[in-house]
PDB file of C-alpha atoms and ligand atoms in Angstrom:
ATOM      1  CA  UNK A   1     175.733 175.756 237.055  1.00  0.00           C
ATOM      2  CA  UNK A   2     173.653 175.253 233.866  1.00  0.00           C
ATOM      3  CA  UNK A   3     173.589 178.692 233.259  1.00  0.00           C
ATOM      4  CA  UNK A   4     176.922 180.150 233.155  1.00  0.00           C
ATOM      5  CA  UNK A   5     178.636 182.350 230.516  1.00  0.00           C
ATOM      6  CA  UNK A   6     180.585 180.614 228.367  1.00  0.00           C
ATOM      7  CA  UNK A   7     184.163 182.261 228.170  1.00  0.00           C
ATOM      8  CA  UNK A   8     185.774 179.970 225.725  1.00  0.00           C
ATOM      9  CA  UNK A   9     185.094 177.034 223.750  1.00  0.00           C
ATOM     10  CA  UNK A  10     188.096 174.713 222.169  1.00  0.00           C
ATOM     11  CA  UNK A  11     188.017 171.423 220.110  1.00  0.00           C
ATOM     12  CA  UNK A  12     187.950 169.318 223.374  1.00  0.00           C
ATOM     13  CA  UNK A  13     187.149 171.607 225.845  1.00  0.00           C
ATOM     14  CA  UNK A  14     185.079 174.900 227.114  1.00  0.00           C
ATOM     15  CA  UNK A  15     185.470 177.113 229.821  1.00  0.00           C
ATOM     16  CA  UNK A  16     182.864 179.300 231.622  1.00  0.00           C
ATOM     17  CA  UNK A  17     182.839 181.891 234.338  1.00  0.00           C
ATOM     18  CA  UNK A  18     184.068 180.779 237.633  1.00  0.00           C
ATOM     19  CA  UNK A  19     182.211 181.125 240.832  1.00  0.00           C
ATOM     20  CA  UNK A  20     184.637 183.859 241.813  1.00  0.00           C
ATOM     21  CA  UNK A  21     187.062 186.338 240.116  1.00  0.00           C
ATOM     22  CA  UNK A  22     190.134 184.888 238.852  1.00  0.00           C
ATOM     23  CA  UNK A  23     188.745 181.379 238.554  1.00  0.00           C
ATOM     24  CA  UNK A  24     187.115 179.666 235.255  1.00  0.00           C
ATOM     25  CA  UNK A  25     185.341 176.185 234.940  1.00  0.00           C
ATOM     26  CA  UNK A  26     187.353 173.590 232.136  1.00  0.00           C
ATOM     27  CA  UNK A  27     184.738 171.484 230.791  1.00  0.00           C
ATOM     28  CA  UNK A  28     186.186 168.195 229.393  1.00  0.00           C
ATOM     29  CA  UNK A  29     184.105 167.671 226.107  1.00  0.00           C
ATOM     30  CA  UNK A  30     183.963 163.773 224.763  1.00  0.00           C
ATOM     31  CA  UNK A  31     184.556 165.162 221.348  1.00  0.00           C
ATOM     32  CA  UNK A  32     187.971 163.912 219.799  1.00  0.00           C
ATOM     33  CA  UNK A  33     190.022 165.535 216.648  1.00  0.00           C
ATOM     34  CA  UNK A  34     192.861 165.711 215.116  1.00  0.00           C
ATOM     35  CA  UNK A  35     194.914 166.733 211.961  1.00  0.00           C
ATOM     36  CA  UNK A  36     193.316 170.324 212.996  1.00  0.00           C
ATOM     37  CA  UNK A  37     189.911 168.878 212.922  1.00  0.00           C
ATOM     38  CA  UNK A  38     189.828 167.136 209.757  1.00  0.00           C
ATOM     39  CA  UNK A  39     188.864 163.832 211.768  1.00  0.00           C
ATOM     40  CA  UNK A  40     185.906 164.562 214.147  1.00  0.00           C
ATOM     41  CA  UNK A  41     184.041 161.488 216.973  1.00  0.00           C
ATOM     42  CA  UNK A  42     182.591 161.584 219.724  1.00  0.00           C
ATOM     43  CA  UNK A  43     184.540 159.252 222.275  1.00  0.00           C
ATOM     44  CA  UNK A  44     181.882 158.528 225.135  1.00  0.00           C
ATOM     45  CA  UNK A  45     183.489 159.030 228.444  1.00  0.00           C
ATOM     46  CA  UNK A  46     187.153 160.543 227.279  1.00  0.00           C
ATOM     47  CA  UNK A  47     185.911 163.952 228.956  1.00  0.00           C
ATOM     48  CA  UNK A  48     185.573 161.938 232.596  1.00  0.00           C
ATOM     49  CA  UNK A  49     188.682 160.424 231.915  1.00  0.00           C
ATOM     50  CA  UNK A  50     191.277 163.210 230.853  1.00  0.00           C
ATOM     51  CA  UNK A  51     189.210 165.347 234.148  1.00  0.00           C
ATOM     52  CA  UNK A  52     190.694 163.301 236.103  1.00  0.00           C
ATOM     53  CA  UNK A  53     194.005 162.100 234.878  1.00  0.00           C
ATOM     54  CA  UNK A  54     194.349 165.607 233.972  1.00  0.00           C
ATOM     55  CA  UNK A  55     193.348 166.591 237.768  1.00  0.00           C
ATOM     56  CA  UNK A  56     195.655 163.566 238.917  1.00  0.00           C
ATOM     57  CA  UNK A  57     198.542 165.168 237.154  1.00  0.00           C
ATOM     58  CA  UNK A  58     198.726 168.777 237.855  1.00  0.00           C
ATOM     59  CA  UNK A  59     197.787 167.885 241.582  1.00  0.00           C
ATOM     60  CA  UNK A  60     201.124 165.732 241.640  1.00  0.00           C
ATOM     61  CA  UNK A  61     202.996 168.062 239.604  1.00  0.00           C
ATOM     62  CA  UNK A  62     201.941 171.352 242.259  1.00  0.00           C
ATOM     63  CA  UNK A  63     203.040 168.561 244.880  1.00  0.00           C
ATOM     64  CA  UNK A  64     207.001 169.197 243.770  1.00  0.00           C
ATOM     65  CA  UNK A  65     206.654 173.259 243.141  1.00  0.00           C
ATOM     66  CA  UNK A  66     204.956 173.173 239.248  1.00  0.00           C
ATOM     67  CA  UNK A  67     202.585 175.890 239.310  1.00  0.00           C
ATOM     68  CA  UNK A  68     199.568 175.176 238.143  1.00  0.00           C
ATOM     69  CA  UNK A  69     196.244 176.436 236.671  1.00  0.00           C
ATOM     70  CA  UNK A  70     193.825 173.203 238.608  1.00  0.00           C
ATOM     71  CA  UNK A  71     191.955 174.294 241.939  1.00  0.00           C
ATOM     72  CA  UNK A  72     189.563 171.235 242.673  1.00  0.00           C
ATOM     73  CA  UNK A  73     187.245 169.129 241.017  1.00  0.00           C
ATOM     74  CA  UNK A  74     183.700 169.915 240.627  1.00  0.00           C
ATOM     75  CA  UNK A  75     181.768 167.492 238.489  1.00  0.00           C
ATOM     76  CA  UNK A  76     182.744 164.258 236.326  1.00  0.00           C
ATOM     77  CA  UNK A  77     183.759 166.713 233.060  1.00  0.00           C
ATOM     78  CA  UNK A  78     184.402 170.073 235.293  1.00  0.00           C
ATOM     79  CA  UNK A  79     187.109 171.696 236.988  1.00  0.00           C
ATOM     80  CA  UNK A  80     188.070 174.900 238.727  1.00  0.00           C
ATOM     81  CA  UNK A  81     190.803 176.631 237.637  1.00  0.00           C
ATOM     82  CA  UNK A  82     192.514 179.556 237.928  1.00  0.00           C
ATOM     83  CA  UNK A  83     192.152 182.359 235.236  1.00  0.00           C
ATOM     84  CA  UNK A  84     195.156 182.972 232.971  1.00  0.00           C
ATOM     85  CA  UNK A  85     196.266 184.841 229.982  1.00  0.00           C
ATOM     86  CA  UNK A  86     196.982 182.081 227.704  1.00  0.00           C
ATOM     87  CA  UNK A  87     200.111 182.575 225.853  1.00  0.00           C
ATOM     88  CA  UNK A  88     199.693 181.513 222.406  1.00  0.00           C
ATOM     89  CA  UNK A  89     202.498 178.639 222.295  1.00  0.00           C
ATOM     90  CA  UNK A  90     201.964 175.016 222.412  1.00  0.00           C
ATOM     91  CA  UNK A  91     205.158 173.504 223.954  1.00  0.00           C
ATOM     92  CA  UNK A  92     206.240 170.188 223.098  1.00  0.00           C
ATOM     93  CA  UNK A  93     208.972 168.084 224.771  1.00  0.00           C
ATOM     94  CA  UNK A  94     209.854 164.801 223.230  1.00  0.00           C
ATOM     95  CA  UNK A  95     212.205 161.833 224.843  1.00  0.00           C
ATOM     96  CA  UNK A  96     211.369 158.740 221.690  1.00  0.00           C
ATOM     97  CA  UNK A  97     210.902 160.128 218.234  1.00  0.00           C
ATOM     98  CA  UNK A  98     207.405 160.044 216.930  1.00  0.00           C
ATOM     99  CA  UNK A  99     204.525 161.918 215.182  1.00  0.00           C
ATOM    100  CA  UNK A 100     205.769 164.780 213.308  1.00  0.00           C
ATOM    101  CA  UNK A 101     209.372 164.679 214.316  1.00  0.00           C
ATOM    102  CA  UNK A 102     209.544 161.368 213.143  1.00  0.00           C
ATOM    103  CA  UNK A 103     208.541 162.217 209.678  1.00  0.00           C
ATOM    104  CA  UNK A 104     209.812 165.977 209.115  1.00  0.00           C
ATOM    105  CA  UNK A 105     213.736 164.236 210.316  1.00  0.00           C
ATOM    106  CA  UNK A 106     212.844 160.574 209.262  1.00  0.00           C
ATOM    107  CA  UNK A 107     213.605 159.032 212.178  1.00  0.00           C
ATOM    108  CA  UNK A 108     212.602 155.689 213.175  1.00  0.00           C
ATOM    109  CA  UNK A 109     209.270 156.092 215.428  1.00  0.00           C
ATOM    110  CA  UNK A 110     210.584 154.588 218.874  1.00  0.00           C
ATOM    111  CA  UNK A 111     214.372 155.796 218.060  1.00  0.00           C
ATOM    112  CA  UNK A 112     215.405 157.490 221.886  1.00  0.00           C
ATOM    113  CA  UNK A 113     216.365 160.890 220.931  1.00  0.00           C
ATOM    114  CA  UNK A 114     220.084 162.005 221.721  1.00  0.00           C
ATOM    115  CA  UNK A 115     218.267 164.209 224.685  1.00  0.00           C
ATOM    116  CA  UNK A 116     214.980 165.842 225.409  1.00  0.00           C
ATOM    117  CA  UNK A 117     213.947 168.131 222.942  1.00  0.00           C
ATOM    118  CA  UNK A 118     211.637 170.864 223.403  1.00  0.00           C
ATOM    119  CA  UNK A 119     209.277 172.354 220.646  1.00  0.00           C
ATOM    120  CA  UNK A 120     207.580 175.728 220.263  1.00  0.00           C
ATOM    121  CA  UNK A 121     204.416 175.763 218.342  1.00  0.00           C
ATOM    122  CA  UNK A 122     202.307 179.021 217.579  1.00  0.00           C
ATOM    123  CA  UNK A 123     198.411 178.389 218.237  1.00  0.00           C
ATOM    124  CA  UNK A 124     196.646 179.501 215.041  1.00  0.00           C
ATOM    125  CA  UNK A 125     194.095 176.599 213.587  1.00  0.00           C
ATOM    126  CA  UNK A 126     194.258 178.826 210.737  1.00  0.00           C
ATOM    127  CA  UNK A 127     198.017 178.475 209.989  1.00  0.00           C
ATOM    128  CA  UNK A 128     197.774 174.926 211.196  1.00  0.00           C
ATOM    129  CA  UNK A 129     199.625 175.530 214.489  1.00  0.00           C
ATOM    130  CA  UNK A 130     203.158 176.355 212.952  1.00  0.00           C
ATOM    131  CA  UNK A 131     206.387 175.504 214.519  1.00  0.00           C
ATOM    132  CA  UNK A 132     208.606 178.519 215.319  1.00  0.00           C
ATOM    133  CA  UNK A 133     211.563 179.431 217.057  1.00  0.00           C
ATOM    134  CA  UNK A 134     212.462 181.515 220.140  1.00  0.00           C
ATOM    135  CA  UNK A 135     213.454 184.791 217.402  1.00  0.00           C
ATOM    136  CA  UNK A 136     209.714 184.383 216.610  1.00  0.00           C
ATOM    137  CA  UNK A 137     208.227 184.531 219.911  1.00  0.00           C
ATOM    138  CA  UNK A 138     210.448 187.665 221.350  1.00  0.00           C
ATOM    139  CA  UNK A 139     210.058 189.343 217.766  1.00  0.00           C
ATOM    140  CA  UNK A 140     206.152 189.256 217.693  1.00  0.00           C
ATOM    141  CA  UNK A 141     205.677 189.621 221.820  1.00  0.00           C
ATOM    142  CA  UNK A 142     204.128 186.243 222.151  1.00  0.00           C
ATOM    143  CA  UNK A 143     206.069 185.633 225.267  1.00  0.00           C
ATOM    144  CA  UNK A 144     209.545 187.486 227.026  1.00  0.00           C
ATOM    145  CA  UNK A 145     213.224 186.151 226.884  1.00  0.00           C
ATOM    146  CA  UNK A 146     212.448 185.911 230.682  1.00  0.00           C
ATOM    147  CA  UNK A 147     208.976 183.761 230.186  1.00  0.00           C
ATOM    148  CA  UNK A 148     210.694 181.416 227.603  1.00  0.00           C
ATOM    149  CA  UNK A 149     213.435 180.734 230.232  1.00  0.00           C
ATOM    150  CA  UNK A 150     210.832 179.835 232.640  1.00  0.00           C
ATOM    151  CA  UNK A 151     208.863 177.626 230.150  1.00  0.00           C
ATOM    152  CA  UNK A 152     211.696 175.539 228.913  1.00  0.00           C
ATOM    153  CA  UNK A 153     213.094 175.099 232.998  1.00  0.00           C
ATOM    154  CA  UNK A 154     209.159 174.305 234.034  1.00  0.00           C
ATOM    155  CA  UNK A 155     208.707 171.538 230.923  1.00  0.00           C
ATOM    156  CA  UNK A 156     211.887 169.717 231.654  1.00  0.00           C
ATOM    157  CA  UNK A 157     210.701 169.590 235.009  1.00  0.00           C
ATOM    158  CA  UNK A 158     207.484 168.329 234.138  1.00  0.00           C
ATOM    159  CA  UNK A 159     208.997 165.940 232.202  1.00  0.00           C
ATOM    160  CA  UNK A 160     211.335 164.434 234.529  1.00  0.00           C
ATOM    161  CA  UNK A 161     208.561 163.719 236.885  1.00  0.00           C
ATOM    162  CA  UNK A 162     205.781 162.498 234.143  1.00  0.00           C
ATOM    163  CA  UNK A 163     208.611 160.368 232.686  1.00  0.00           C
ATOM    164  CA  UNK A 164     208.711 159.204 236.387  1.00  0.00           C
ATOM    165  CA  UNK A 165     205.467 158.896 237.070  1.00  0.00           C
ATOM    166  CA  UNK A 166     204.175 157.288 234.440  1.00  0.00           C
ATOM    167  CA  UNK A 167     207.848 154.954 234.194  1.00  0.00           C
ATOM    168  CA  UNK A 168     206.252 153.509 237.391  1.00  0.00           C
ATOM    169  CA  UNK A 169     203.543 152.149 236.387  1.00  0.00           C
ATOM    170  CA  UNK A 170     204.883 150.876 233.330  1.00  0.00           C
ATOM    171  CA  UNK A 171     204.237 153.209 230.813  1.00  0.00           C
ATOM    172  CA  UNK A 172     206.677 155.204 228.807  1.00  0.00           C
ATOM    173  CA  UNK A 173     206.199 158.690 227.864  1.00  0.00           C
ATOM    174  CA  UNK A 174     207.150 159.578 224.358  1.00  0.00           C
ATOM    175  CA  UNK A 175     206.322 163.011 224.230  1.00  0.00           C
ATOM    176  CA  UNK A 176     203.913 165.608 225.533  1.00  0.00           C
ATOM    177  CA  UNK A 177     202.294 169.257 224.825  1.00  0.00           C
ATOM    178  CA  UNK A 178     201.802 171.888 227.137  1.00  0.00           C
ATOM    179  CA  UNK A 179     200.409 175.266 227.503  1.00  0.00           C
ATOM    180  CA  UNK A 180     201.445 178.022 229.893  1.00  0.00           C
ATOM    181  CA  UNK A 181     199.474 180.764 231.162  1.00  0.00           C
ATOM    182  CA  UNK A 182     200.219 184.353 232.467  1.00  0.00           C
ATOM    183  CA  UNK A 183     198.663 184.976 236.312  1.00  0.00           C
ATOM    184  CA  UNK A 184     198.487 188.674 237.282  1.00  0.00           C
ATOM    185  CA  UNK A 185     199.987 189.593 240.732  1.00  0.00           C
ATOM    186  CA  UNK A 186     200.230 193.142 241.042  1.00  0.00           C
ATOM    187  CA  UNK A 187     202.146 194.836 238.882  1.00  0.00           C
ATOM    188  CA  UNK A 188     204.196 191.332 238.306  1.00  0.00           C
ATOM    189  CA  UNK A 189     203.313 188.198 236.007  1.00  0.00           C
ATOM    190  CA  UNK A 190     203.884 184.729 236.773  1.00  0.00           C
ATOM    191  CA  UNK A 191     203.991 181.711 234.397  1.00  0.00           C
ATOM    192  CA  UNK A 192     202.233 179.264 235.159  1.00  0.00           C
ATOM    193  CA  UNK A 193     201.287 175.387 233.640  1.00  0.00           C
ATOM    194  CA  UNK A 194     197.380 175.539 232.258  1.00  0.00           C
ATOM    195  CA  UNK A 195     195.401 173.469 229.752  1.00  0.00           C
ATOM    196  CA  UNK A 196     195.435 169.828 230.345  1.00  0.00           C
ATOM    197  CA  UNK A 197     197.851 166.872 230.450  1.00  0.00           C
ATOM    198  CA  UNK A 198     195.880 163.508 229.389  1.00  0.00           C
ATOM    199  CA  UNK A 199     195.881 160.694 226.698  1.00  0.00           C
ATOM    200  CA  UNK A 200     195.205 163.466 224.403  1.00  0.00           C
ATOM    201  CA  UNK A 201     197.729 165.408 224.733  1.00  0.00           C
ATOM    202  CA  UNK A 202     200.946 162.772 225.540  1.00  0.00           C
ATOM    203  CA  UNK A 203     202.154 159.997 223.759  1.00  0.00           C
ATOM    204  CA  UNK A 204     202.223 157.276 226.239  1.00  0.00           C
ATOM    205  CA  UNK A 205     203.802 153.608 225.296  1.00  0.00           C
ATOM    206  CA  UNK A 206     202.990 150.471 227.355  1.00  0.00           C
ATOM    207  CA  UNK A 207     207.015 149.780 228.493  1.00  0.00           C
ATOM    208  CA  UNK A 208     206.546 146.356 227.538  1.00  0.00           C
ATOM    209  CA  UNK A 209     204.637 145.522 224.640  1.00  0.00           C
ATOM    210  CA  UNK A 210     205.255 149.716 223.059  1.00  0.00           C
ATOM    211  CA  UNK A 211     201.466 149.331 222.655  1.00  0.00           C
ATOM    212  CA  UNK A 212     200.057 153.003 221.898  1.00  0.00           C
ATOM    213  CA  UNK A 213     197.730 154.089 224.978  1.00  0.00           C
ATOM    214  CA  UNK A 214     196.989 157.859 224.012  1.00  0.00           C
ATOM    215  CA  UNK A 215     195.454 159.853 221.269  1.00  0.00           C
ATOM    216  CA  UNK A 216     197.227 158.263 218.595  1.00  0.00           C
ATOM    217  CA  UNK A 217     195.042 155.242 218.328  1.00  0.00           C
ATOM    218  CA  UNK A 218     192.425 157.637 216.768  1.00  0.00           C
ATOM    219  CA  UNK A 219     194.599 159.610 214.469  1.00  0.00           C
ATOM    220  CA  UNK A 220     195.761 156.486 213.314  1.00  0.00           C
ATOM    221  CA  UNK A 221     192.700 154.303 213.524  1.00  0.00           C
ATOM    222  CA  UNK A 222     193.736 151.713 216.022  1.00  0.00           C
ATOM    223  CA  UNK A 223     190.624 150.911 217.657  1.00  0.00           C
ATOM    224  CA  UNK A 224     189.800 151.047 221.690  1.00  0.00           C
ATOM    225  CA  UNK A 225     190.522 154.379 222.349  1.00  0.00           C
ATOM    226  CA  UNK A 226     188.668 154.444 225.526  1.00  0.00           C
ATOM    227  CA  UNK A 227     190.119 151.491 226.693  1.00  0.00           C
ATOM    228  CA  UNK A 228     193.387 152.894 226.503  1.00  0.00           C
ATOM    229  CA  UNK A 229     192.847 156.122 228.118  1.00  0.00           C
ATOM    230  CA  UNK A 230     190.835 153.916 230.859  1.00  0.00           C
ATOM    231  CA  UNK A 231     194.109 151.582 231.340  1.00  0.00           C
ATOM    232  CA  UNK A 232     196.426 154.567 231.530  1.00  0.00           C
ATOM    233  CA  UNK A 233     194.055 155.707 234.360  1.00  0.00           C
ATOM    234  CA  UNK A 234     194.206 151.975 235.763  1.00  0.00           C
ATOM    235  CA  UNK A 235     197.824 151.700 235.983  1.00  0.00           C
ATOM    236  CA  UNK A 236     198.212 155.538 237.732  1.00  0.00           C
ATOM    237  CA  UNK A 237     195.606 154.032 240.433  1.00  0.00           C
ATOM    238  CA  UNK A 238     192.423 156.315 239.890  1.00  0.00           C
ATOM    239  CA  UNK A 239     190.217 154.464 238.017  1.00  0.00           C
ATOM    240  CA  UNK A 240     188.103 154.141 241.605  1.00  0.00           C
ATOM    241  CA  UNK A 241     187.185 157.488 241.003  1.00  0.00           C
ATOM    242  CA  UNK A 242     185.199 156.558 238.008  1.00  0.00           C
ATOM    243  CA  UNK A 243     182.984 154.055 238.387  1.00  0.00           C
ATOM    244  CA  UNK A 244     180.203 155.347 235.874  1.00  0.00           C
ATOM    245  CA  UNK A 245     183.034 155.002 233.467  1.00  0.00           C
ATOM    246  CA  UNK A 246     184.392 151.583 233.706  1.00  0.00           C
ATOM    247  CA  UNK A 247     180.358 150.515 233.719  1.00  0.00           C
ATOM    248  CA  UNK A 248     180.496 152.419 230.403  1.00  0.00           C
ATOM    249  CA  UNK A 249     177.414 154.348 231.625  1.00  0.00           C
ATOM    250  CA  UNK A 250     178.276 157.783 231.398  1.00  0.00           C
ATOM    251  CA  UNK A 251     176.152 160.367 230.411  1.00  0.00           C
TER     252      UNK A 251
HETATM  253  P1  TMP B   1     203.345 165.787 216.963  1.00  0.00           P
HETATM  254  O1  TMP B   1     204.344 164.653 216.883  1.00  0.00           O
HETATM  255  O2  TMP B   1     202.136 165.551 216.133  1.00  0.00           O
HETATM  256  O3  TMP B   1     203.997 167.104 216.694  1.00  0.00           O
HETATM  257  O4  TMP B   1     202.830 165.824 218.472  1.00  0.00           O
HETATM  258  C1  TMP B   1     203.711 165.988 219.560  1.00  0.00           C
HETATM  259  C2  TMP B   1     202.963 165.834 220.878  1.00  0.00           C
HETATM  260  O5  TMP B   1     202.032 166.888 221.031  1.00  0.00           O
HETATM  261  C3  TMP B   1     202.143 164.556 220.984  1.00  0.00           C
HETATM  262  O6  TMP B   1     202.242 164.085 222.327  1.00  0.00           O
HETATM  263  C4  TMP B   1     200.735 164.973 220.688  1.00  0.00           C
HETATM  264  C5  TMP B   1     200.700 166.390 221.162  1.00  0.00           C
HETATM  265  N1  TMP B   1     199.838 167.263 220.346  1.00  0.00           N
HETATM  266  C6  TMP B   1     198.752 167.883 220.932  1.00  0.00           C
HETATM  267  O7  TMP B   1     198.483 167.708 222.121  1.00  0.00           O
HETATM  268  N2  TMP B   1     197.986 168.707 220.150  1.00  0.00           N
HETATM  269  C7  TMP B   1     198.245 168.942 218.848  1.00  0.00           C
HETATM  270  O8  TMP B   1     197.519 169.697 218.207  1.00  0.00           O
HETATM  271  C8  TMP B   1     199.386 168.280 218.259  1.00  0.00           C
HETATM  272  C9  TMP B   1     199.714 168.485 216.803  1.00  0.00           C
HETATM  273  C10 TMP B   1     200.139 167.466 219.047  1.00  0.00           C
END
């Protein structure tokens, strides 16, 4: 396993050759950024933890029909997943305004929004990750009329049932990104859900108290990040899978 090919390495995450054709490893990194990198730490154990929230998710969400990239677990920080063509949008769905929607409208952070509202995003560190519009994806091929359709239907899904999900357990989520993926079947193309979906990639409010339990609490310098991503894990009823982490003795 040590000596793999690396395929791909991201801000929080790498992937290597899978065991098989079709299949790569996701390696859950501990490093944290944000603002495009500008703010760099190591968080000791968030890689175990978004594994296997991230694992805990897209296992539920292939449960109602969301076709996803996750195969099985392998190690603390690894996964098998399924090779895709990445398709160079990050998609955002909010239900509260927050972050940058918050500011670029000025909104109240914690206003409900009128509905959900879904966000494209084109994945360039180098432009900062622009926002842009369905005319921009069809114009420069970054994804179909037909793949956007499926996109926008798949994250409102996903969003019902997070909002769900995570509603049960007291926890309200604020917003999200996703990534989609192409899979090849013959002469046809699928889309299907790949990345991750963790504390680093959702903003996630205690119900009660609106306490911040995701990423946020390092952009913004609120302290016990790993506490938060640990309690999220709590609450969805996995944190038995961890035990090196709650010890605080991971490696
Ligand atoms: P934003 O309010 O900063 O645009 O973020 C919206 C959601 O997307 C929030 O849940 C955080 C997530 N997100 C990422 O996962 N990666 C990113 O690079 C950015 C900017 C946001």
């Amino acid at each position: 396993m040590t000596r793999r090919k690396k395929i791909y390495e991201g801000k929080a995450k790498i992937l290597y050759e899978g065991p098989e054709p079709g299949t790569l490893i996701q390696y859950f990194k501990d490093d944290a950024t944000a603002f495009n990198a500008q703010k760099k730490a190591v968080l000791e154990g968030k890689g175990v933890i978004n594994n296997r929230i991230s694992e805990y998710v897209m296992t539920r969400l292939g449960a109602i029909g969301v076709q996803n990239h996750f195969i099985k677990r392998l190690s603390l920080r690894e996964q098998l997943i399924k090779e895709v063509e990445i398709i160079p949008l990050e998609v955002v769905c909010r239900n509260i305004a927050a972050g940058s929607l918050a500011t670029r409208l000025g909104l109240p952070e914690g206003q409900a929004l009128p509905r959900s509202i879904i966000e494209f995003y084109y994945k360039d560190d180098k432009l900062n990750d622009p926002m842009v519009t369905e005319e921009h994806i069809t114009a420069f091929n970054w994804a179909s009329t037909q793949e956007i359709d499926d996109m926008l239907a798949m994250t409102l899904r996903v969003n019902d049932f997070l909002s769900g999900l995570f509603g049960a357990v007291g926890i309200t989520l604020v917003d999200f990104k996703i990534e989609y993926g192409r899979i090849f079947e013959g002469d046809f193309s699928r889309v299907i859900l790949a990345d991750e979906i963790s504390p680093d990639s959702c903003r996630l409010w205690d119900s009660a108290t609106n306490e911040k339990l995701d990423k946020d609490r390092f952009r913004r310098d609120l302290g016990n990040v790993i506490e938060s991503y640990t309690e999220v894990a709590k609450r969805l009823g996995i944190m038995k899978d961890m035990p090196r982490v709650i010890e605080g003795g991971v490696s």
